[in-house]
Short mmCIF file of C-alpha atoms in Angstrom, two decimals:
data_model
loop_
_atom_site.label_atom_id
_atom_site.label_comp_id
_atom_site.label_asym_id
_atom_site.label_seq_id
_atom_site.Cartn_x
_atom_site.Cartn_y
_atom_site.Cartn_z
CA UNK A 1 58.88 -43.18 -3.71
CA UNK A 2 58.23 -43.98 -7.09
CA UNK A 3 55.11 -45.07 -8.93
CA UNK A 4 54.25 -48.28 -10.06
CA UNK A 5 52.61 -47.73 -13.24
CA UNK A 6 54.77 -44.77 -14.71
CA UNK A 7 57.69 -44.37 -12.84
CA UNK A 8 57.41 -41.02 -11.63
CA UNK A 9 58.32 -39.65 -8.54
CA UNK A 10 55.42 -39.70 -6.48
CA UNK A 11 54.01 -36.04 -4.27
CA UNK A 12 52.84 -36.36 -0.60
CA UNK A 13 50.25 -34.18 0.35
CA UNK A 14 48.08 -33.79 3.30
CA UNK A 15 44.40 -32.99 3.54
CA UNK A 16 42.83 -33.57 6.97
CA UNK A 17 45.21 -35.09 8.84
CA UNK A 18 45.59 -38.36 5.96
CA UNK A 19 48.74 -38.17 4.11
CA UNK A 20 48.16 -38.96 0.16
CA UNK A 21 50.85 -40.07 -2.43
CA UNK A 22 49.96 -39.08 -5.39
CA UNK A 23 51.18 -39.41 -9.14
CA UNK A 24 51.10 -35.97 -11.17
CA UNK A 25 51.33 -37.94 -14.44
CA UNK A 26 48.82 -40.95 -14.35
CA UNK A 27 47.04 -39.11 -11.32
CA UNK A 28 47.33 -42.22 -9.48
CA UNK A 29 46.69 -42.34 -5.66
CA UNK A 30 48.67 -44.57 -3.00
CA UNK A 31 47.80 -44.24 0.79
CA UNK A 32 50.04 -45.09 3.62
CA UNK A 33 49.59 -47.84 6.01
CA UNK A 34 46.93 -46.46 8.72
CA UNK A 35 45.39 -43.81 6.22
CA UNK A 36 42.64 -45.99 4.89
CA UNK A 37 41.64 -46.63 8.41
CA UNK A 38 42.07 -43.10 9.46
CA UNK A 39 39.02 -42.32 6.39
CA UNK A 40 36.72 -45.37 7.48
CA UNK A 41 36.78 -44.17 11.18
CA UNK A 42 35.81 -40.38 10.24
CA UNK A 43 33.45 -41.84 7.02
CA UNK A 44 31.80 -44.03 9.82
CA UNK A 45 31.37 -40.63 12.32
CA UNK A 46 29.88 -38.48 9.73
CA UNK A 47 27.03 -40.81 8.51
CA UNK A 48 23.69 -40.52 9.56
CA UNK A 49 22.32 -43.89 10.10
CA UNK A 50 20.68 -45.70 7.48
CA UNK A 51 16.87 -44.98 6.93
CA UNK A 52 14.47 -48.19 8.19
CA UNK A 53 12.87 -49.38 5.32
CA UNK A 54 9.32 -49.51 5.07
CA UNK A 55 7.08 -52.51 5.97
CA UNK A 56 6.47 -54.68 2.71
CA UNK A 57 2.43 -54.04 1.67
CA UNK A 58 0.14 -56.54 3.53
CA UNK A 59 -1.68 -58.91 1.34
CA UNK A 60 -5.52 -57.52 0.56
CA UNK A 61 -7.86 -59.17 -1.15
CA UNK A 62 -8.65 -58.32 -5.47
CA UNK A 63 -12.72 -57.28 -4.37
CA UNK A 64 -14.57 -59.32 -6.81
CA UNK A 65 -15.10 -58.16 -10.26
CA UNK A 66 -18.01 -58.70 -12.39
CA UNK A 67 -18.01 -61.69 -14.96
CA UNK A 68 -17.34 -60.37 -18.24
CA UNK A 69 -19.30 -62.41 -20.42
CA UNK A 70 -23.15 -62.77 -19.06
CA UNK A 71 -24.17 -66.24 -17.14
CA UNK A 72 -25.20 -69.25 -19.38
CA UNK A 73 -28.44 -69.75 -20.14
CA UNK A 74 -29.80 -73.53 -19.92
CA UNK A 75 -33.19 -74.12 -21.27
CA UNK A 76 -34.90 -76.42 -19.93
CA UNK A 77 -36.12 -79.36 -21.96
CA UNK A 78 -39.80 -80.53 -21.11
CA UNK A 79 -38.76 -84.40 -22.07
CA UNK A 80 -36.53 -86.07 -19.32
CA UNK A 81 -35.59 -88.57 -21.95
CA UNK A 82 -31.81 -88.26 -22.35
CA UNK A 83 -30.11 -88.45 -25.60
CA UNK A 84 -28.95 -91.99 -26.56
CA UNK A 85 -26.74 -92.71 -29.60
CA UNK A 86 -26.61 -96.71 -29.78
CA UNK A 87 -28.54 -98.80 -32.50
CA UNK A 88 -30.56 -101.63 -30.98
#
């Protein structure tokens, strides 16, 4: 078989029980039919399961901080009379 990019004759080797063309010059790598399922089967055998992820953090309440500037301070006026800006 020859390869599609270069045109070089292409070397079969075996590793594992999977057959592998292979190009010497652009290093290019062909499977046959079956091979790619032969890796996903033994891929899928050899994996541990994946880890559960953790729970998201519950939602807590900021405790309140002080006010950063000090309260207002409102004097109180001894008059009641309220201001009024109209001309009679």
């Amino acid at each position: 078989m020859r390869c599609p990019n270069d045109e070089t004759t292409l070397v079969m080797s075996e590793r594992s029980g999977i057959e592998i063309d292979y190009c010497p010059e652009c290093r290019g790598v062909w499977l046959d039919r079956g091979e790619l399922d032969k890796i996903i089967d033994r891929a899928g055998s050899q994996t541990p399961p994946a880890p559960v992820p953790s729970p998201a953090p519950s939602y807590q309440e900021r405790p309140q901080q002080q006010p950063r500037y000090e309260q207002p301070r409102y004097e109180e006026r001894r008059d009641d009379r309220r201001y009024d800006d109209r001309s009679y």
